[in-house]
Every structure is written in structure tokens, then in C-alpha cells.
Amino acid sequence: LIGYLNGKFDDLERLHISPLDRGFLFADGVYEVWMCYDGRRFADEQHWQRLKASLAGISLPFPNLQGCRSILDQLVERNAQQKGTAGIYLQITRGVAPRKHAFPEATSPTLFAYSFPFQRPREALASGVSVHLIAEMRWTRCDIKSIALLGNVLAKEQAKGHGAFEALFVREGHVVEGTHSNLFAVRRGALWTHPLGPFILGGITRAHVLQLARSAGMDVREQALTVEELFQADEVFLTGTTTELMPVIQVEDRSIGDGRPGAITRELQRLFWKSTAFPPPLEFNELP
Ligand code: PDD
């Protein structure tokens, strides 16, 4: 695979960063992930806006973000990914400097990007998944898309150990989000999701689904759910760039609804795929 690092395109194995890069030493950096379908990045502008906000969140000036667009175009082209789905990863760190906590002076940022083949989770999108609950152990700036993801990594590994697709973080009795996805629930006909703020990442997919739901006339509440309310929800689903709109049919050992993806979830999936132009998974069309 071809990647990009500080002005140079090359095979990923031939791109090297310094061990003194602050991304490596301090996780001092931010990132974005795009989904690219048939050569077109979904919600491109929203991702650039969020990257800008993340950079501002860590006080890392980056003069020409606009110029980075063509890097992503070129990656998809060089990796021959103009057909079907590809993921694109872009990371900016504060650059290389002797290891001191405070910001270095006059250091230029490190920019790394690559595009990767991506298999959509088709079966899971059709049948739904189970999730595992875990006590929040991250910081209080989850709105910044920071590369410091150890809490997310440990939680996801724990979910995997339980045979679950995703771990959901619980902060002071409320379910906030997953390790790489946002959470939605349907309760008494209304659609609930955690409000924006420091405890969740403002997901691009979350915002898109909220807009679809509001346009469809649904009753939407950006309000946190307790664990008990989640267990009792009629429907639950996750959203994310690589997760798309994923039905949740089980939380821990308890079934949600009748243990199958619910009607509102199905309707939002339909609206989501229609608006993104991602083809619905085959299995979806074959469902009874
Ligand atoms: N996940 N919350 C967290 C902690 C995330 O890492 C992500 C993104 C989301 C969903 O955000 P979005 O809809 O903008 O992807 C929520 C990675 C990038 C993913 O889905 O691949």
C-alpha cells in the first residue's frame, strides 16, 4: 500500500518516522477516518471541519489543511481504490522534538495518511450485534479526535473477549458512546442519543443520522440514557464511519426488543444508505 508522510508518497514499509515524534512519545496528535465509496469521500467537508476543531482543541496550528485534500485523492488513485469501498486515515502530530512535555518551539507538524482496503461489516449490518458495557476510563475531552486511544483499545479488547462487537463506556451511570462508534436508542417511539460535549466524539455519522431522523419527522432527544434505560430500550443501534448504522440486538446477556433489528433501525438504515449511495448489504435485501 502507498502512504504519504511529510511531502512524500511511498510504500508504507518505506515510510519512517523519528522515535522522537511527539505522536510516538506523547500521543500528541489528532486524526480522521473517511469512508470512500467509488472514489468519493463521504461527508468530506464535515471531516475537514472536525479535523480543524481537533487541531484547535490541542492548540496545533496547521496552515494549509485545504491543500491536504489532493493528498487523499492521490492516495486512492495510487492504491487503485476508485471502485468499491476504501478507508482513508490521516494523522497530524506536533512533530519531532526532544522529549519535554511543554510544546516545542518552531517544530513542524508530522502529517501521515494512507488509504486501506475496507470490507464493510455486511453480515453484522443485516443481523445486528451484541455490545458489552465497561466503566469509562478515558479523559474528559472525548470531543477531540485524539490519537491517544489506549482506553478505547483496552475496552474493545475486553468486548472481544466477551464475543461482543463493541464496548460501550458508562460514565456516572450513563452510557456515553462506543470505542469507535456513537450510540442511539429508541424508547417509546423517540430516538435518543447522548448530547454533544466533552464526553463523546461528535460523530459525523451521528450528525447525519440525526438529520435524517428529524427530516423524517421523528421525535429526537439528545439526552443521555442510563444503563437501565438502555436495557429497556425498544431498539438500539450504533453509528460510525466504518460501523455505518449497526443494529444492536443484545446488551450484555439481555436481548433488545425481540432480539432482532427493530423497524425504526431498519428505516434509518434504508434512509442512510439511500443518502450515502453506499449499496445496502446483499443480506439486507434477502431478509424476510
Ligand atoms: N470511529 N466515537 C468514537 C470514540 C470514535 O472513534 C468514532 C469514530 C465515533 C464515530 O464517529 P464518525 O461517525 O465520525 O466516524 C464515535 C472510527 C473513526 C470509525 O468508525 O472507524
mmCIF file of C-alpha atoms and ligand atoms in Angstrom:
data_model
loop_
_atom_site.group_PDB
_atom_site.id
_atom_site.type_symbol
_atom_site.label_atom_id
_atom_site.label_comp_id
_atom_site.label_asym_id
_atom_site.label_seq_id
_atom_site.Cartn_x
_atom_site.Cartn_y
_atom_site.Cartn_z
ATOM 1 C CA LEU A 1 0.000 0.000 0.000
ATOM 2 C CA ILE A 2 1.089 3.522 -0.758
ATOM 3 C CA GLY A 3 1.086 6.046 2.053
ATOM 4 C CA TYR A 4 2.010 9.693 2.443
ATOM 5 C CA LEU A 5 4.404 11.176 5.007
ATOM 6 C CA ASN A 6 5.538 14.803 5.131
ATOM 7 C CA GLY A 7 5.580 15.513 1.415
ATOM 8 C CA LYS A 8 6.425 12.038 0.153
ATOM 9 C CA PHE A 9 4.331 9.185 -1.305
ATOM 10 C CA ASP A 10 5.879 5.716 -0.971
ATOM 11 C CA ASP A 11 5.211 2.125 0.086
ATOM 12 C CA LEU A 12 4.145 2.118 3.727
ATOM 13 C CA GLU A 13 7.154 -0.060 4.648
ATOM 14 C CA ARG A 14 9.494 2.593 3.293
ATOM 15 C CA LEU A 15 7.971 5.488 5.243
ATOM 16 C CA HIS A 16 9.615 6.064 8.613
ATOM 17 C CA ILE A 17 9.015 8.452 11.492
ATOM 18 C CA SER A 18 11.511 9.573 14.090
ATOM 19 C CA PRO A 19 11.323 7.906 17.533
ATOM 20 C CA LEU A 20 11.268 11.466 18.876
ATOM 21 C CA ASP A 21 7.996 12.224 17.114
ATOM 22 C CA ARG A 22 5.611 13.556 19.755
ATOM 23 C CA GLY A 23 2.887 11.336 18.326
ATOM 24 C CA PHE A 24 5.016 8.314 19.281
ATOM 25 C CA LEU A 25 6.189 9.664 22.658
ATOM 26 C CA PHE A 26 3.084 11.501 23.930
ATOM 27 C CA ALA A 27 0.210 10.593 21.543
ATOM 28 C CA ASP A 28 0.372 14.350 20.890
ATOM 29 C CA GLY A 29 -1.745 14.431 17.752
ATOM 30 C CA VAL A 30 -5.157 14.067 16.158
ATOM 31 C CA TYR A 31 -6.622 12.022 13.311
ATOM 32 C CA GLU A 32 -9.552 11.486 10.978
ATOM 33 C CA VAL A 33 -11.010 8.461 9.183
ATOM 34 C CA TRP A 34 -13.037 8.778 5.990
ATOM 35 C CA MET A 35 -15.073 6.198 4.139
ATOM 36 C CA CYS A 36 -14.517 6.383 0.418
ATOM 37 C CA TYR A 37 -17.003 4.782 -1.932
ATOM 38 C CA ASP A 38 -16.316 4.559 -5.678
ATOM 39 C CA GLY A 39 -13.631 7.227 -5.286
ATOM 40 C CA ARG A 40 -15.865 9.690 -3.418
ATOM 41 C CA ARG A 41 -15.287 10.531 0.239
ATOM 42 C CA PHE A 42 -18.489 10.517 2.276
ATOM 43 C CA ALA A 43 -19.167 13.775 4.193
ATOM 44 C CA ASP A 44 -15.757 15.092 3.162
ATOM 45 C CA GLU A 45 -16.290 18.669 4.348
ATOM 46 C CA GLN A 46 -17.571 17.599 7.770
ATOM 47 C CA HIS A 47 -14.414 15.537 8.344
ATOM 48 C CA TRP A 48 -12.163 18.517 7.476
ATOM 49 C CA GLN A 49 -14.189 20.724 9.813
ATOM 50 C CA ARG A 50 -13.842 18.214 12.646
ATOM 51 C CA LEU A 51 -10.096 17.874 11.992
ATOM 52 C CA LYS A 52 -9.842 21.649 12.243
ATOM 53 C CA ALA A 53 -11.718 21.554 15.563
ATOM 54 C CA SER A 54 -9.478 18.731 16.876
ATOM 55 C CA LEU A 55 -6.335 20.688 15.899
ATOM 56 C CA ALA A 56 -7.714 23.777 17.633
ATOM 57 C CA GLY A 57 -8.546 21.574 20.650
ATOM 58 C CA ILE A 58 -4.853 20.699 21.075
ATOM 59 C CA SER A 59 -3.565 24.156 20.003
ATOM 60 C CA LEU A 60 -1.766 22.776 16.975
ATOM 61 C CA PRO A 61 -1.746 25.277 14.126
ATOM 62 C CA PHE A 62 -1.848 23.748 10.668
ATOM 63 C CA PRO A 63 -1.593 26.350 7.944
ATOM 64 C CA ASN A 64 -2.908 24.633 4.824
ATOM 65 C CA LEU A 65 -5.482 21.980 5.560
ATOM 66 C CA GLN A 66 -7.165 22.690 2.216
ATOM 67 C CA GLY A 67 -4.024 21.557 0.392
ATOM 68 C CA CYS A 68 -4.376 18.142 2.016
ATOM 69 C CA ARG A 69 -7.451 17.211 0.004
ATOM 70 C CA SER A 70 -5.447 16.293 -3.048
ATOM 71 C CA ILE A 71 -3.201 14.031 -0.941
ATOM 72 C CA LEU A 72 -6.248 11.913 -0.128
ATOM 73 C CA ASP A 73 -7.359 11.910 -3.792
ATOM 74 C CA GLN A 74 -3.908 10.776 -4.868
ATOM 75 C CA LEU A 75 -3.742 8.003 -2.267
ATOM 76 C CA VAL A 76 -6.993 6.464 -3.502
ATOM 77 C CA GLU A 77 -5.762 6.735 -7.067
ATOM 78 C CA ARG A 78 -2.278 5.320 -6.399
ATOM 79 C CA ASN A 79 -3.782 2.442 -4.408
ATOM 80 C CA ALA A 80 -6.265 1.729 -7.248
ATOM 81 C CA GLN A 81 -9.264 2.107 -4.954
ATOM 82 C CA GLN A 82 -11.532 4.143 -7.224
ATOM 83 C CA LYS A 83 -14.083 1.286 -7.251
ATOM 84 C CA GLY A 84 -15.825 -0.060 -4.159
ATOM 85 C CA THR A 85 -15.031 0.888 -0.564
ATOM 86 C CA ALA A 86 -11.791 2.127 0.931
ATOM 87 C CA GLY A 87 -10.953 3.719 4.253
ATOM 88 C CA ILE A 88 -8.706 6.757 4.497
ATOM 89 C CA TYR A 89 -6.668 7.551 7.610
ATOM 90 C CA LEU A 90 -4.985 10.911 8.226
ATOM 91 C CA GLN A 91 -2.951 11.815 11.305
ATOM 92 C CA ILE A 92 -1.247 15.046 12.317
ATOM 93 C CA THR A 93 1.166 15.178 15.257
ATOM 94 C CA ARG A 94 3.079 18.060 16.831
ATOM 95 C CA GLY A 95 6.260 16.804 15.187
ATOM 96 C CA VAL A 96 9.768 15.794 16.245
ATOM 97 C CA ALA A 97 11.461 17.364 19.286
ATOM 98 C CA PRO A 98 13.451 16.353 22.380
ATOM 99 C CA ARG A 99 11.075 14.770 24.896
ATOM 100 C CA LYS A 100 9.771 17.607 27.046
ATOM 101 C CA HIS A 101 6.098 17.855 27.984
ATOM 102 C CA ALA A 102 5.548 21.512 27.075
ATOM 103 C CA PHE A 103 5.131 22.366 23.392
ATOM 104 C CA PRO A 104 8.424 22.656 21.479
ATOM 105 C CA GLU A 105 9.188 25.909 19.710
ATOM 106 C CA ALA A 106 9.380 26.055 15.924
ATOM 107 C CA THR A 107 8.736 22.374 15.232
ATOM 108 C CA SER A 108 6.846 21.477 12.086
ATOM 109 C CA PRO A 109 3.962 19.017 12.404
ATOM 110 C CA THR A 110 4.116 15.463 11.061
ATOM 111 C CA LEU A 111 1.417 14.559 8.536
ATOM 112 C CA PHE A 112 0.786 10.918 7.771
ATOM 113 C CA ALA A 113 -2.001 9.482 5.611
ATOM 114 C CA TYR A 114 -2.853 6.243 3.867
ATOM 115 C CA SER A 115 -5.856 4.584 2.302
ATOM 116 C CA PHE A 116 -6.696 0.970 3.044
ATOM 117 C CA PRO A 117 -8.971 -1.707 1.604
ATOM 118 C CA PHE A 118 -12.111 -1.872 3.686
ATOM 119 C CA GLN A 119 -14.597 -4.734 3.913
ATOM 120 C CA ARG A 120 -17.947 -3.436 5.109
ATOM 121 C CA PRO A 121 -19.412 -5.433 8.046
ATOM 122 C CA ARG A 122 -22.228 -6.680 5.807
ATOM 123 C CA GLU A 123 -23.478 -9.626 7.856
ATOM 124 C CA ALA A 124 -23.477 -7.641 11.080
ATOM 125 C CA LEU A 125 -25.354 -4.773 9.403
ATOM 126 C CA ALA A 126 -28.028 -7.257 8.415
ATOM 127 C CA SER A 127 -28.321 -9.357 11.580
ATOM 128 C CA GLY A 128 -27.231 -6.967 14.342
ATOM 129 C CA VAL A 129 -24.563 -7.309 17.029
ATOM 130 C CA SER A 130 -24.127 -7.561 20.789
ATOM 131 C CA VAL A 131 -22.378 -4.969 22.960
ATOM 132 C CA HIS A 132 -20.537 -5.081 26.274
ATOM 133 C CA LEU A 133 -20.673 -2.366 28.971
ATOM 134 C CA ILE A 134 -17.496 -1.049 30.566
ATOM 135 C CA ALA A 135 -16.747 1.676 33.129
ATOM 136 C CA GLU A 136 -15.435 4.858 31.499
ATOM 137 C CA MET A 137 -11.664 5.116 31.830
ATOM 138 C CA ARG A 138 -10.866 7.839 29.264
ATOM 139 C CA TRP A 139 -10.275 11.546 29.725
ATOM 140 C CA THR A 140 -12.803 14.411 29.648
ATOM 141 C CA ARG A 141 -12.004 15.691 26.136
ATOM 142 C CA CYS A 142 -13.511 12.846 24.141
ATOM 143 C CA ASP A 143 -14.757 15.523 21.694
ATOM 144 C CA ILE A 144 -11.168 15.814 20.396
ATOM 145 C CA LYS A 145 -10.316 13.049 17.926
ATOM 146 C CA SER A 146 -7.041 12.370 19.705
ATOM 147 C CA ILE A 147 -4.664 9.565 18.694
ATOM 148 C CA ALA A 148 -4.424 8.668 22.428
ATOM 149 C CA LEU A 149 -6.726 5.653 22.157
ATOM 150 C CA LEU A 150 -5.437 3.275 24.833
ATOM 151 C CA GLY A 151 -8.732 3.389 26.764
ATOM 152 C CA ASN A 152 -10.604 2.575 23.554
ATOM 153 C CA VAL A 153 -8.149 -0.213 22.700
ATOM 154 C CA LEU A 154 -8.416 -1.871 26.134
ATOM 155 C CA ALA A 155 -12.217 -1.618 26.119
ATOM 156 C CA LYS A 156 -12.541 -3.059 22.614
ATOM 157 C CA GLU A 157 -10.261 -5.954 23.553
ATOM 158 C CA GLN A 158 -12.473 -6.663 26.563
ATOM 159 C CA ALA A 159 -15.567 -6.621 24.335
ATOM 160 C CA LYS A 160 -13.838 -9.054 22.002
ATOM 161 C CA GLY A 161 -13.150 -11.354 24.954
ATOM 162 C CA HIS A 162 -16.904 -11.342 25.643
ATOM 163 C CA GLY A 163 -17.710 -12.091 21.999
ATOM 164 C CA ALA A 164 -19.230 -8.606 21.625
ATOM 165 C CA PHE A 165 -18.860 -6.321 18.599
ATOM 166 C CA GLU A 166 -18.364 -3.144 20.605
ATOM 167 C CA ALA A 167 -17.804 -1.906 24.160
ATOM 168 C CA LEU A 168 -19.962 0.974 25.428
ATOM 169 C CA PHE A 169 -18.489 3.298 28.030
ATOM 170 C CA VAL A 170 -20.595 4.057 31.134
ATOM 171 C CA ARG A 171 -19.862 7.368 32.887
ATOM 172 C CA GLU A 172 -21.655 8.041 36.181
ATOM 173 C CA GLY A 173 -24.496 5.687 35.344
ATOM 174 C CA HIS A 174 -24.988 6.986 31.794
ATOM 175 C CA VAL A 175 -24.000 5.258 28.579
ATOM 176 C CA VAL A 176 -21.887 7.678 26.538
ATOM 177 C CA GLU A 177 -20.537 6.035 23.357
ATOM 178 C CA GLY A 178 -18.619 3.074 21.991
ATOM 179 C CA THR A 179 -14.858 2.699 21.449
ATOM 180 C CA HIS A 180 -15.280 3.699 17.791
ATOM 181 C CA SER A 181 -18.992 4.468 17.448
ATOM 182 C CA ASN A 182 -21.839 6.562 18.831
ATOM 183 C CA LEU A 183 -24.923 5.066 20.455
ATOM 184 C CA PHE A 184 -28.629 5.535 19.671
ATOM 185 C CA ALA A 185 -31.721 4.018 21.283
ATOM 186 C CA VAL A 186 -35.433 4.047 20.527
ATOM 187 C CA ARG A 187 -37.666 4.458 23.581
ATOM 188 C CA ARG A 188 -41.445 4.830 23.329
ATOM 189 C CA GLY A 189 -41.158 5.950 19.713
ATOM 190 C CA ALA A 190 -38.480 8.614 20.365
ATOM 191 C CA LEU A 191 -34.872 8.464 19.191
ATOM 192 C CA TRP A 192 -32.309 9.080 21.950
ATOM 193 C CA THR A 193 -28.582 9.772 21.747
ATOM 194 C CA HIS A 194 -26.030 11.320 24.111
ATOM 195 C CA PRO A 195 -25.737 15.123 23.725
ATOM 196 C CA LEU A 196 -22.580 16.665 22.248
ATOM 197 C CA GLY A 197 -19.999 17.812 24.788
ATOM 198 C CA PRO A 198 -16.719 16.654 26.323
ATOM 199 C CA PHE A 199 -17.806 13.048 26.948
ATOM 200 C CA ILE A 200 -18.338 11.885 23.346
ATOM 201 C CA LEU A 201 -16.857 12.360 19.920
ATOM 202 C CA GLY A 202 -19.240 14.376 17.734
ATOM 203 C CA GLY A 203 -19.627 11.632 15.135
ATOM 204 C CA ILE A 204 -20.125 12.648 11.517
ATOM 205 C CA THR A 205 -22.410 9.650 11.105
ATOM 206 C CA ARG A 206 -24.275 10.612 14.303
ATOM 207 C CA ALA A 207 -24.962 14.096 12.926
ATOM 208 C CA HIS A 208 -26.030 12.680 9.562
ATOM 209 C CA VAL A 209 -28.439 10.177 11.149
ATOM 210 C CA LEU A 210 -29.920 12.873 13.425
ATOM 211 C CA GLN A 211 -30.605 14.982 10.357
ATOM 212 C CA LEU A 212 -32.231 12.048 8.544
ATOM 213 C CA ALA A 213 -34.391 11.268 11.589
ATOM 214 C CA ARG A 214 -35.505 14.891 12.004
ATOM 215 C CA SER A 215 -36.337 15.191 8.295
ATOM 216 C CA ALA A 216 -38.412 12.017 8.600
ATOM 217 C CA GLY A 217 -40.370 13.715 11.393
ATOM 218 C CA MET A 218 -39.053 11.520 14.206
ATOM 219 C CA ASP A 219 -39.075 12.695 17.817
ATOM 220 C CA VAL A 220 -35.348 13.185 18.566
ATOM 221 C CA ARG A 221 -33.842 13.685 22.034
ATOM 222 C CA GLU A 222 -30.176 14.452 22.540
ATOM 223 C CA GLN A 223 -30.216 13.167 26.077
ATOM 224 C CA ALA A 224 -28.074 10.602 27.922
ATOM 225 C CA LEU A 225 -29.531 7.178 28.725
ATOM 226 C CA THR A 226 -28.937 5.316 31.977
ATOM 227 C CA VAL A 227 -27.827 1.686 31.820
ATOM 228 C CA GLU A 228 -31.292 0.591 32.927
ATOM 229 C CA GLU A 229 -32.927 2.689 30.198
ATOM 230 C CA LEU A 230 -30.620 1.086 27.648
ATOM 231 C CA PHE A 231 -31.573 -2.424 28.803
ATOM 232 C CA GLN A 232 -35.245 -1.483 28.453
ATOM 233 C CA ALA A 233 -34.931 0.262 25.082
ATOM 234 C CA ASP A 234 -37.137 -0.940 22.238
ATOM 235 C CA GLU A 235 -34.292 -0.637 19.729
ATOM 236 C CA VAL A 236 -30.577 0.163 19.907
ATOM 237 C CA PHE A 237 -28.025 0.907 17.196
ATOM 238 C CA LEU A 238 -24.508 2.247 16.707
ATOM 239 C CA THR A 239 -23.212 4.755 14.155
ATOM 240 C CA GLY A 240 -19.718 5.379 12.820
ATOM 241 C CA THR A 241 -17.685 5.837 9.687
ATOM 242 C CA THR A 242 -16.727 2.171 9.482
ATOM 243 C CA THR A 243 -19.666 0.939 11.569
ATOM 244 C CA GLU A 244 -22.286 2.671 9.349
ATOM 245 C CA LEU A 245 -25.667 2.187 11.057
ATOM 246 C CA MET A 246 -25.361 -1.039 13.016
ATOM 247 C CA PRO A 247 -28.305 -2.690 14.804
ATOM 248 C CA VAL A 248 -27.649 -3.827 18.385
ATOM 249 C CA ILE A 249 -29.743 -6.849 19.370
ATOM 250 C CA GLN A 250 -28.115 -7.683 22.685
ATOM 251 C CA VAL A 251 -26.601 -5.681 25.571
ATOM 252 C CA GLU A 252 -24.537 -7.920 27.881
ATOM 253 C CA ASP A 253 -26.740 -11.030 28.252
ATOM 254 C CA ARG A 254 -30.054 -9.220 27.649
ATOM 255 C CA SER A 255 -31.933 -9.113 24.362
ATOM 256 C CA ILE A 256 -33.110 -5.778 22.986
ATOM 257 C CA GLY A 257 -36.723 -5.776 21.806
ATOM 258 C CA ASP A 258 -37.495 -9.167 20.282
ATOM 259 C CA GLY A 259 -33.811 -9.852 19.660
ATOM 260 C CA ARG A 260 -33.913 -8.696 16.047
ATOM 261 C CA PRO A 261 -33.135 -5.311 14.452
ATOM 262 C CA GLY A 262 -36.153 -3.050 15.011
ATOM 263 C CA ALA A 263 -38.382 -1.299 12.477
ATOM 264 C CA ILE A 264 -37.080 2.234 13.125
ATOM 265 C CA THR A 265 -33.487 0.991 12.889
ATOM 266 C CA ARG A 266 -34.305 -0.648 9.549
ATOM 267 C CA GLU A 267 -35.976 2.523 8.266
ATOM 268 C CA LEU A 268 -32.972 4.655 9.289
ATOM 269 C CA GLN A 269 -30.601 2.149 7.644
ATOM 270 C CA ARG A 270 -32.639 2.472 4.451
ATOM 271 C CA LEU A 271 -32.516 6.285 4.584
ATOM 272 C CA PHE A 272 -28.806 6.174 5.452
ATOM 273 C CA TRP A 273 -27.805 4.000 2.503
ATOM 274 C CA LYS A 274 -30.049 5.972 0.182
ATOM 275 C CA SER A 275 -28.433 9.264 1.211
ATOM 276 C CA THR A 276 -24.844 7.974 1.205
ATOM 277 C CA ALA A 277 -25.252 5.956 -2.004
ATOM 278 C CA PHE A 278 -23.461 3.030 -0.292
ATOM 279 C CA PRO A 279 -25.184 -0.090 -1.589
ATOM 280 C CA PRO A 280 -27.193 -1.846 1.125
ATOM 281 C CA PRO A 281 -25.515 -5.145 2.059
ATOM 282 C CA LEU A 282 -26.830 -8.033 -0.046
ATOM 283 C CA GLU A 283 -28.020 -9.844 3.053
ATOM 284 C CA PHE A 284 -30.243 -6.859 3.806
ATOM 285 C CA ASN A 285 -32.268 -7.341 0.651
ATOM 286 C CA GLU A 286 -32.595 -11.054 1.355
ATOM 287 C CA LEU A 287 -34.080 -10.519 4.818
ATOM 288 C CA PRO A 288 -37.656 -11.665 5.390
HETATM 289 N N1 PDD B 1 -14.545 5.856 14.903
HETATM 290 N N2 PDD B 1 -16.869 7.758 18.887
HETATM 291 C C1 PDD B 1 -15.575 7.382 18.819
HETATM 292 C C2 PDD B 1 -14.794 7.254 20.081
HETATM 293 C C3 PDD B 1 -14.977 7.163 17.557
HETATM 294 O O1 PDD B 1 -13.684 6.821 17.473
HETATM 295 C C4 PDD B 1 -15.770 7.293 16.383
HETATM 296 C C5 PDD B 1 -15.158 7.100 15.018
HETATM 297 C C6 PDD B 1 -17.115 7.637 16.503
HETATM 298 C C7 PDD B 1 -17.999 7.812 15.312
HETATM 299 O O2 PDD B 1 -17.635 8.962 14.583
HETATM 300 P P1 PDD B 1 -17.816 9.061 12.996
HETATM 301 O O3 PDD B 1 -19.258 8.816 12.716
HETATM 302 O O4 PDD B 1 -17.440 10.463 12.683
HETATM 303 O O5 PDD B 1 -16.926 8.041 12.407
HETATM 304 C C8 PDD B 1 -17.621 7.885 17.777
HETATM 305 C C9 PDD B 1 -13.770 5.432 13.788
HETATM 306 C C10 PDD B 1 -13.143 6.510 13.034
HETATM 307 C C11 PDD B 1 -14.559 4.579 12.838
HETATM 308 O O6 PDD B 1 -15.773 4.499 12.868
HETATM 309 O O7 PDD B 1 -13.904 3.960 12.038
#
